[in-house]
Amino acid sequence: MGGSGMSTNNVIDLSVHKDNPPAEKLPPFYWVHREYDRERGDAGVYFYRAPTEKNPNPAPVCISDVIEVTAETRDNDNESWGKLLSWCDRDGMPKKWAMPATSLYANGGAEAISILVNGGLRIWDEKAFIRYLKGQSHQSRLTCVTRCGWFKPAVYVTPVRTFNPIDKDMVVYQVNARVKPEPSCGTLATWRDEVAALCVGNSRLVLAVSTAFLSPMLTMLGVDGFCFHYVGASSSGKSRSMTVAASVISDPKEYIRSWRATDNGLEGIAARHNDGLLCLDEIAQVDASKAGEIAYMLPNGKGKQRSTKNGTAKEIQQWCLALLSNGEIDLKSHADSVRKSTYAGQEMRVINIPADNCEFACFEHLHGEANGALFADLLDKAVRENHGTAFNAWLDHLTINYDTIKEGWRDFKSTFLNSVAEDPSGQIGRVAEKFAIAAYAGELSSEITGWSPGTATEAAKVCFTAWIERRGGTESHEDNEIVERIRQTIVRDGARFQDANKPDEIPTARVGFIKDGEYIIPVEGWKVIFAGLDAKRAASVLQAKGITKPDRRYLPGLGRVRCYIIHRDSLAD
């Protein structure tokens, strides 16, 4: 596009653009010359200056390489206006950037110039260049978004591409930065034959890859975000599961993040992975005192309320994502290390997958390799040479078949839940739903992975059973937490129980007494032990299990009070 930055009528139809400005066009104005001219010089954006007495015929000045505004952008509320810029770098590679208009006005346009120069555009006169961009307009309108993921049904936006745009209202991702495409290596066919094929027969690998495919389906199918946390000893192969999953989308070395970050930092990372997969390595690296809160926040999809410098409320960051995590310990163990509790909501969202109890640690089938270490090396090589090709093909499939996939989910979920959970509506059923969507995504993606029908479903069922076994059965998390809380209090905090035969030796932060092999806990101490839980319900659960019984006892310094009695032997496993 060419035009005059000094004129209000500077929109020129590209199809009728001539390389030289019309003779009747009077300077000053800007013009885009796409061709080299022996007298004028290289192609570029030129500024035609107005003549003066001293210089009645000034030569045009090149201010930058060729760059054009090919559309104007705005959001659904007709706010956040911007311009879609197109240019080629010095190697002839085409580049685009949906630039927020505000980038032209902050610090003299320094932000815009920095981004464009980094993208290979040469600029010789910064002030004139910013004036040129400010003056350019276009009749075409695109809708801009500042968050990746689903824009509307069947329209999925990534930083570099919109999948299956509807109507004629194209959608672009617009932020104060140019976002590079995810790196890729190999082809979709080689990824299928060399990476996905190695997952067959390995339930943890199949589940991890299925998690990558399910990540954009959560919003689509109305399923809450969640985390599959692979727990296993060092060198068990759990990190390979995450690596293989990340290879669906990108180069795992660049895509996988660390738990070692602040909660603020992880909020920003989560928002950038909206409707996608977030991979966080080694949970022990996150602050144990905040681990539970962060692990709840990420799958829950909402950050903290924060204020601006002037005291007004900032917009809360929101997202929906599937999280893959790993570590030698689980969330509860990490929180327990600083005496922090976890709750049922966290267990429903952070689902522990044992990653070291298969025949070969994290693997069941080594595809001809002599041991797990050699198979892990084979996976590493395959992923290194083949990655970043499957996700775009998957997004094409999802957007094209959007309605059909939505309609098929209900029956698939019902069949899956009825095959694995006695009570699909309870806590176990809610977790089973997460395995169901992984199975559904894995089955739907079989044309991409090359897996036989039933492969992903069987892997999801195996991993679901492993989760049940690791948690100790199908009882509710609250019930398990109640038993564990009283056991840990007695074992770990035994010094907080006063010997009833020594009335003068009162321990710090006393919660109860001990006498003749019985722990005697007054009601007030009972409430302290079960802080954060329903103390009355705790009493009912423990009575039903035969662990405690209510009574009235005379206790030193308290007189005759209501209390709960726990015999030492009743807590034996």
PDB file of C-alpha atoms in Angstrom, residues 199-398:
ATOM      1  CA  CYS A 199       4.011 -45.159  22.789  1.00  0.00           C
ATOM      2  CA  VAL A 200       1.953 -48.223  21.860  1.00  0.00           C
ATOM      3  CA  GLY A 201       1.954 -50.722  24.711  1.00  0.00           C
ATOM      4  CA  ASN A 202       3.064 -48.047  27.210  1.00  0.00           C
ATOM      5  CA  SER A 203       0.078 -46.732  29.123  1.00  0.00           C
ATOM      6  CA  ARG A 204       1.859 -43.722  30.647  1.00  0.00           C
ATOM      7  CA  LEU A 205       3.176 -42.552  27.282  1.00  0.00           C
ATOM      8  CA  VAL A 206      -0.172 -42.993  25.543  1.00  0.00           C
ATOM      9  CA  LEU A 207      -1.948 -41.078  28.338  1.00  0.00           C
ATOM     10  CA  ALA A 208       0.585 -38.240  28.152  1.00  0.00           C
ATOM     11  CA  VAL A 209       0.240 -37.864  24.385  1.00  0.00           C
ATOM     12  CA  SER A 210      -3.556 -38.070  24.715  1.00  0.00           C
ATOM     13  CA  THR A 211      -3.346 -35.234  27.263  1.00  0.00           C
ATOM     14  CA  ALA A 212      -1.682 -33.020  24.671  1.00  0.00           C
ATOM     15  CA  PHE A 213      -4.526 -33.767  22.265  1.00  0.00           C
ATOM     16  CA  LEU A 214      -7.265 -33.237  24.866  1.00  0.00           C
ATOM     17  CA  SER A 215      -5.945 -29.834  25.955  1.00  0.00           C
ATOM     18  CA  PRO A 216      -7.940 -27.779  23.405  1.00  0.00           C
ATOM     19  CA  MET A 217     -11.026 -29.947  24.011  1.00  0.00           C
ATOM     20  CA  LEU A 218     -11.674 -28.872  27.630  1.00  0.00           C
ATOM     21  CA  THR A 219     -13.457 -25.619  26.759  1.00  0.00           C
ATOM     22  CA  MET A 220     -15.029 -27.248  23.737  1.00  0.00           C
ATOM     23  CA  LEU A 221     -16.619 -30.045  25.819  1.00  0.00           C
ATOM     24  CA  GLY A 222     -17.207 -28.101  29.043  1.00  0.00           C
ATOM     25  CA  VAL A 223     -14.676 -30.036  31.131  1.00  0.00           C
ATOM     26  CA  ASP A 224     -12.757 -28.266  33.920  1.00  0.00           C
ATOM     27  CA  GLY A 225      -8.997 -27.985  33.766  1.00  0.00           C
ATOM     28  CA  PHE A 226      -6.895 -30.545  35.623  1.00  0.00           C
ATOM     29  CA  CYS A 227      -3.381 -31.926  36.068  1.00  0.00           C
ATOM     30  CA  PHE A 228      -1.938 -35.385  35.506  1.00  0.00           C
ATOM     31  CA  HIS A 229       1.040 -35.530  37.868  1.00  0.00           C
ATOM     32  CA  TYR A 230       3.488 -38.345  37.101  1.00  0.00           C
ATOM     33  CA  VAL A 231       5.087 -39.509  40.370  1.00  0.00           C
ATOM     34  CA  GLY A 232       8.140 -41.737  40.370  1.00  0.00           C
ATOM     35  CA  ALA A 233      11.693 -42.260  41.488  1.00  0.00           C
ATOM     36  CA  SER A 234      14.598 -40.595  39.742  1.00  0.00           C
ATOM     37  CA  SER A 235      15.436 -42.096  36.329  1.00  0.00           C
ATOM     38  CA  SER A 236      12.127 -43.954  36.211  1.00  0.00           C
ATOM     39  CA  GLY A 237      11.223 -42.478  32.820  1.00  0.00           C
ATOM     40  CA  LYS A 238       8.510 -40.098  34.009  1.00  0.00           C
ATOM     41  CA  SER A 239      10.161 -37.120  32.318  1.00  0.00           C
ATOM     42  CA  ARG A 240      10.055 -38.993  28.978  1.00  0.00           C
ATOM     43  CA  SER A 241       6.260 -39.062  29.215  1.00  0.00           C
ATOM     44  CA  MET A 242       6.235 -35.276  29.405  1.00  0.00           C
ATOM     45  CA  THR A 243       8.796 -34.973  26.606  1.00  0.00           C
ATOM     46  CA  VAL A 244       6.750 -37.163  24.280  1.00  0.00           C
ATOM     47  CA  ALA A 245       3.580 -35.172  25.070  1.00  0.00           C
ATOM     48  CA  ALA A 246       5.325 -31.858  24.390  1.00  0.00           C
ATOM     49  CA  SER A 247       6.586 -33.176  21.038  1.00  0.00           C
ATOM     50  CA  VAL A 248       2.988 -33.063  19.803  1.00  0.00           C
ATOM     51  CA  ILE A 249       3.162 -29.264  19.950  1.00  0.00           C
ATOM     52  CA  SER A 250       6.760 -28.107  19.835  1.00  0.00           C
ATOM     53  CA  ASP A 251      10.385 -28.829  20.641  1.00  0.00           C
ATOM     54  CA  PRO A 252      10.161 -30.187  24.208  1.00  0.00           C
ATOM     55  CA  LYS A 253      13.399 -28.457  25.211  1.00  0.00           C
ATOM     56  CA  GLU A 254      11.755 -25.100  24.561  1.00  0.00           C
ATOM     57  CA  TYR A 255       8.184 -25.970  25.479  1.00  0.00           C
ATOM     58  CA  ILE A 256       8.559 -27.631  28.899  1.00  0.00           C
ATOM     59  CA  ARG A 257       8.634 -25.183  31.815  1.00  0.00           C
ATOM     60  CA  SER A 258       9.787 -25.582  35.391  1.00  0.00           C
ATOM     61  CA  TRP A 259       7.735 -25.465  38.567  1.00  0.00           C
ATOM     62  CA  ARG A 260      10.491 -23.153  39.832  1.00  0.00           C
ATOM     63  CA  ALA A 261       8.590 -19.896  39.480  1.00  0.00           C
ATOM     64  CA  THR A 262       6.498 -17.493  41.530  1.00  0.00           C
ATOM     65  CA  ASP A 263       2.747 -17.787  41.561  1.00  0.00           C
ATOM     66  CA  ASN A 264       2.605 -14.474  39.644  1.00  0.00           C
ATOM     67  CA  GLY A 265       4.941 -15.865  37.008  1.00  0.00           C
ATOM     68  CA  LEU A 266       2.977 -19.075  36.670  1.00  0.00           C
ATOM     69  CA  GLU A 267      -0.244 -17.076  36.214  1.00  0.00           C
ATOM     70  CA  GLY A 268       1.239 -15.379  33.175  1.00  0.00           C
ATOM     71  CA  ILE A 269       2.553 -18.675  31.807  1.00  0.00           C
ATOM     72  CA  ALA A 270      -0.843 -20.324  32.301  1.00  0.00           C
ATOM     73  CA  ALA A 271      -2.652 -17.498  30.492  1.00  0.00           C
ATOM     74  CA  ARG A 272      -0.325 -17.931  27.504  1.00  0.00           C
ATOM     75  CA  HIS A 273      -1.203 -21.643  27.409  1.00  0.00           C
ATOM     76  CA  ASN A 274      -4.959 -21.054  27.380  1.00  0.00           C
ATOM     77  CA  ASP A 275      -6.875 -23.928  25.733  1.00  0.00           C
ATOM     78  CA  GLY A 276      -3.603 -25.786  25.461  1.00  0.00           C
ATOM     79  CA  LEU A 277      -1.112 -27.971  27.288  1.00  0.00           C
ATOM     80  CA  LEU A 278       1.176 -26.685  30.038  1.00  0.00           C
ATOM     81  CA  CYS A 279       4.121 -28.898  31.019  1.00  0.00           C
ATOM     82  CA  LEU A 280       5.807 -28.217  34.373  1.00  0.00           C
ATOM     83  CA  ASP A 281       8.845 -30.229  35.382  1.00  0.00           C
ATOM     84  CA  GLU A 282       9.750 -31.311  38.942  1.00  0.00           C
ATOM     85  CA  ILE A 283       7.182 -30.183  41.502  1.00  0.00           C
ATOM     86  CA  ALA A 284       9.747 -30.204  44.327  1.00  0.00           C
ATOM     87  CA  GLN A 285      11.176 -26.981  42.873  1.00  0.00           C
ATOM     88  CA  VAL A 286       8.112 -24.922  43.769  1.00  0.00           C
ATOM     89  CA  ASP A 287       7.862 -23.358  47.233  1.00  0.00           C
ATOM     90  CA  ALA A 288       6.275 -26.083  49.381  1.00  0.00           C
ATOM     91  CA  SER A 289       4.282 -23.535  51.383  1.00  0.00           C
ATOM     92  CA  LYS A 290       2.580 -22.350  48.178  1.00  0.00           C
ATOM     93  CA  ALA A 291       2.489 -25.628  46.259  1.00  0.00           C
ATOM     94  CA  GLY A 292      -1.096 -26.489  47.162  1.00  0.00           C
ATOM     95  CA  GLU A 293      -2.416 -23.034  46.352  1.00  0.00           C
ATOM     96  CA  ILE A 294      -0.607 -22.909  42.996  1.00  0.00           C
ATOM     97  CA  ALA A 295      -1.563 -26.467  42.073  1.00  0.00           C
ATOM     98  CA  TYR A 296      -5.193 -25.548  42.743  1.00  0.00           C
ATOM     99  CA  MET A 297      -4.970 -22.246  40.863  1.00  0.00           C
ATOM    100  CA  LEU A 298      -3.510 -23.594  37.613  1.00  0.00           C
ATOM    101  CA  PRO A 299      -6.208 -26.171  36.792  1.00  0.00           C
ATOM    102  CA  ASN A 300      -8.889 -23.905  38.292  1.00  0.00           C
ATOM    103  CA  GLY A 301      -8.140 -21.343  35.603  1.00  0.00           C
ATOM    104  CA  LYS A 302      -8.180 -18.052  37.498  1.00  0.00           C
ATOM    105  CA  GLY A 303      -5.432 -15.871  38.924  1.00  0.00           C
ATOM    106  CA  LYS A 304      -5.468 -13.564  41.924  1.00  0.00           C
ATOM    107  CA  GLN A 305      -7.167 -10.193  42.054  1.00  0.00           C
ATOM    108  CA  ARG A 306      -4.484  -7.518  41.901  1.00  0.00           C
ATOM    109  CA  SER A 307      -4.452  -3.729  41.873  1.00  0.00           C
ATOM    110  CA  THR A 308      -2.862  -1.178  39.592  1.00  0.00           C
ATOM    111  CA  LYS A 309      -0.545   1.527  40.903  1.00  0.00           C
ATOM    112  CA  ASN A 310      -3.489   3.882  41.337  1.00  0.00           C
ATOM    113  CA  GLY A 311      -5.462   1.325  43.331  1.00  0.00           C
ATOM    114  CA  THR A 312      -7.967   0.224  40.709  1.00  0.00           C
ATOM    115  CA  ALA A 313      -8.514  -3.473  40.152  1.00  0.00           C
ATOM    116  CA  LYS A 314      -6.560  -5.152  37.377  1.00  0.00           C
ATOM    117  CA  GLU A 315      -8.333  -7.562  35.101  1.00  0.00           C
ATOM    118  CA  ILE A 316      -8.072 -11.066  36.555  1.00  0.00           C
ATOM    119  CA  GLN A 317      -6.143 -13.436  34.315  1.00  0.00           C
ATOM    120  CA  GLN A 318      -8.164 -16.465  33.268  1.00  0.00           C
ATOM    121  CA  TRP A 319      -7.422 -19.591  31.284  1.00  0.00           C
ATOM    122  CA  CYS A 320      -8.427 -23.197  30.730  1.00  0.00           C
ATOM    123  CA  LEU A 321      -5.664 -25.739  30.306  1.00  0.00           C
ATOM    124  CA  ALA A 322      -4.500 -29.297  30.800  1.00  0.00           C
ATOM    125  CA  LEU A 323      -1.406 -29.546  32.971  1.00  0.00           C
ATOM    126  CA  LEU A 324       1.227 -32.272  32.847  1.00  0.00           C
ATOM    127  CA  SER A 325       3.536 -32.345  35.845  1.00  0.00           C
ATOM    128  CA  ASN A 326       6.092 -34.706  37.307  1.00  0.00           C
ATOM    129  CA  GLY A 327       8.207 -35.210  40.384  1.00  0.00           C
ATOM    130  CA  GLU A 328       9.666 -37.704  42.809  1.00  0.00           C
ATOM    131  CA  ILE A 329       6.989 -36.671  45.297  1.00  0.00           C
ATOM    132  CA  ASP A 330       3.326 -35.791  44.973  1.00  0.00           C
ATOM    133  CA  LEU A 331       1.613 -32.547  45.921  1.00  0.00           C
ATOM    134  CA  LYS A 332       0.493 -33.790  49.334  1.00  0.00           C
ATOM    135  CA  SER A 333       3.966 -34.966  50.329  1.00  0.00           C
ATOM    136  CA  HIS A 334       5.468 -31.674  49.225  1.00  0.00           C
ATOM    137  CA  ALA A 335       2.891 -29.660  51.187  1.00  0.00           C
ATOM    138  CA  ASP A 336       3.274 -31.937  54.204  1.00  0.00           C
ATOM    139  CA  SER A 337       6.981 -31.089  54.338  1.00  0.00           C
ATOM    140  CA  VAL A 338       6.004 -27.652  55.661  1.00  0.00           C
ATOM    141  CA  ARG A 339       2.865 -28.904  57.417  1.00  0.00           C
ATOM    142  CA  LYS A 340       0.461 -27.546  54.831  1.00  0.00           C
ATOM    143  CA  SER A 341      -2.751 -29.415  54.145  1.00  0.00           C
ATOM    144  CA  THR A 342      -4.273 -30.364  50.810  1.00  0.00           C
ATOM    145  CA  TYR A 343      -7.993 -30.587  50.204  1.00  0.00           C
ATOM    146  CA  ALA A 344     -10.427 -32.587  48.152  1.00  0.00           C
ATOM    147  CA  GLY A 345     -10.622 -29.928  45.438  1.00  0.00           C
ATOM    148  CA  GLN A 346      -6.899 -30.244  44.893  1.00  0.00           C
ATOM    149  CA  GLU A 347      -7.039 -34.019  44.619  1.00  0.00           C
ATOM    150  CA  MET A 348      -9.794 -33.761  42.025  1.00  0.00           C
ATOM    151  CA  ARG A 349      -7.605 -31.472  39.934  1.00  0.00           C
ATOM    152  CA  VAL A 350      -4.090 -32.836  40.573  1.00  0.00           C
ATOM    153  CA  ILE A 351      -4.282 -36.527  39.722  1.00  0.00           C
ATOM    154  CA  ASN A 352      -1.269 -38.614  40.686  1.00  0.00           C
ATOM    155  CA  ILE A 353      -0.162 -41.168  38.083  1.00  0.00           C
ATOM    156  CA  PRO A 354       2.379 -43.713  39.436  1.00  0.00           C
ATOM    157  CA  ALA A 355       5.309 -43.617  37.019  1.00  0.00           C
ATOM    158  CA  ASP A 356       7.642 -46.251  38.418  1.00  0.00           C
ATOM    159  CA  ASN A 357       5.502 -49.332  39.059  1.00  0.00           C
ATOM    160  CA  CYS A 358       5.232 -50.772  35.526  1.00  0.00           C
ATOM    161  CA  GLU A 359       7.329 -53.732  34.411  1.00  0.00           C
ATOM    162  CA  PHE A 360      10.155 -51.397  33.378  1.00  0.00           C
ATOM    163  CA  ALA A 361       9.569 -48.463  35.768  1.00  0.00           C
ATOM    164  CA  CYS A 362       7.466 -46.079  33.617  1.00  0.00           C
ATOM    165  CA  PHE A 363       7.336 -48.441  30.641  1.00  0.00           C
ATOM    166  CA  GLU A 364       5.592 -51.721  29.900  1.00  0.00           C
ATOM    167  CA  HIS A 365       6.886 -52.397  26.370  1.00  0.00           C
ATOM    168  CA  LEU A 366      10.440 -51.612  25.226  1.00  0.00           C
ATOM    169  CA  HIS A 367       9.934 -52.182  21.473  1.00  0.00           C
ATOM    170  CA  GLY A 368      12.928 -54.481  21.181  1.00  0.00           C
ATOM    171  CA  GLU A 369      15.350 -52.548  23.398  1.00  0.00           C
ATOM    172  CA  ALA A 370      17.272 -54.475  26.048  1.00  0.00           C
ATOM    173  CA  ASN A 371      16.302 -52.289  29.002  1.00  0.00           C
ATOM    174  CA  GLY A 372      14.407 -49.170  30.030  1.00  0.00           C
ATOM    175  CA  ALA A 373      17.441 -46.901  29.765  1.00  0.00           C
ATOM    176  CA  LEU A 374      18.023 -47.829  26.117  1.00  0.00           C
ATOM    177  CA  PHE A 375      14.332 -47.394  25.346  1.00  0.00           C
ATOM    178  CA  ALA A 376      14.427 -43.934  26.973  1.00  0.00           C
ATOM    179  CA  ASP A 377      17.399 -43.071  24.752  1.00  0.00           C
ATOM    180  CA  LEU A 378      15.414 -44.236  21.715  1.00  0.00           C
ATOM    181  CA  LEU A 379      12.530 -41.972  22.734  1.00  0.00           C
ATOM    182  CA  ASP A 380      14.884 -39.034  23.203  1.00  0.00           C
ATOM    183  CA  LYS A 381      16.331 -39.472  19.711  1.00  0.00           C
ATOM    184  CA  ALA A 382      12.890 -39.873  18.137  1.00  0.00           C
ATOM    185  CA  VAL A 383      11.542 -36.738  19.828  1.00  0.00           C
ATOM    186  CA  ARG A 384      14.644 -34.725  19.039  1.00  0.00           C
ATOM    187  CA  GLU A 385      14.239 -35.480  15.321  1.00  0.00           C
ATOM    188  CA  ASN A 386      10.422 -35.326  15.184  1.00  0.00           C
ATOM    189  CA  HIS A 387       8.333 -32.690  16.947  1.00  0.00           C
ATOM    190  CA  GLY A 388       5.951 -29.788  16.463  1.00  0.00           C
ATOM    191  CA  THR A 389       3.969 -31.234  13.549  1.00  0.00           C
ATOM    192  CA  ALA A 390       0.955 -32.969  15.095  1.00  0.00           C
ATOM    193  CA  PHE A 391      -0.868 -30.175  16.926  1.00  0.00           C
ATOM    194  CA  ASN A 392      -1.738 -28.053  13.891  1.00  0.00           C
ATOM    195  CA  ALA A 393      -3.125 -31.133  12.150  1.00  0.00           C
ATOM    196  CA  TRP A 394      -5.168 -31.831  15.280  1.00  0.00           C
ATOM    197  CA  LEU A 395      -6.543 -28.282  15.423  1.00  0.00           C
ATOM    198  CA  ASP A 396      -7.568 -28.581  11.790  1.00  0.00           C
ATOM    199  CA  HIS A 397      -9.430 -31.787  12.665  1.00  0.00           C
ATOM    200  CA  LEU A 398     -11.101 -30.270  15.750  1.00  0.00           C
TER     201      LEU A 398
END
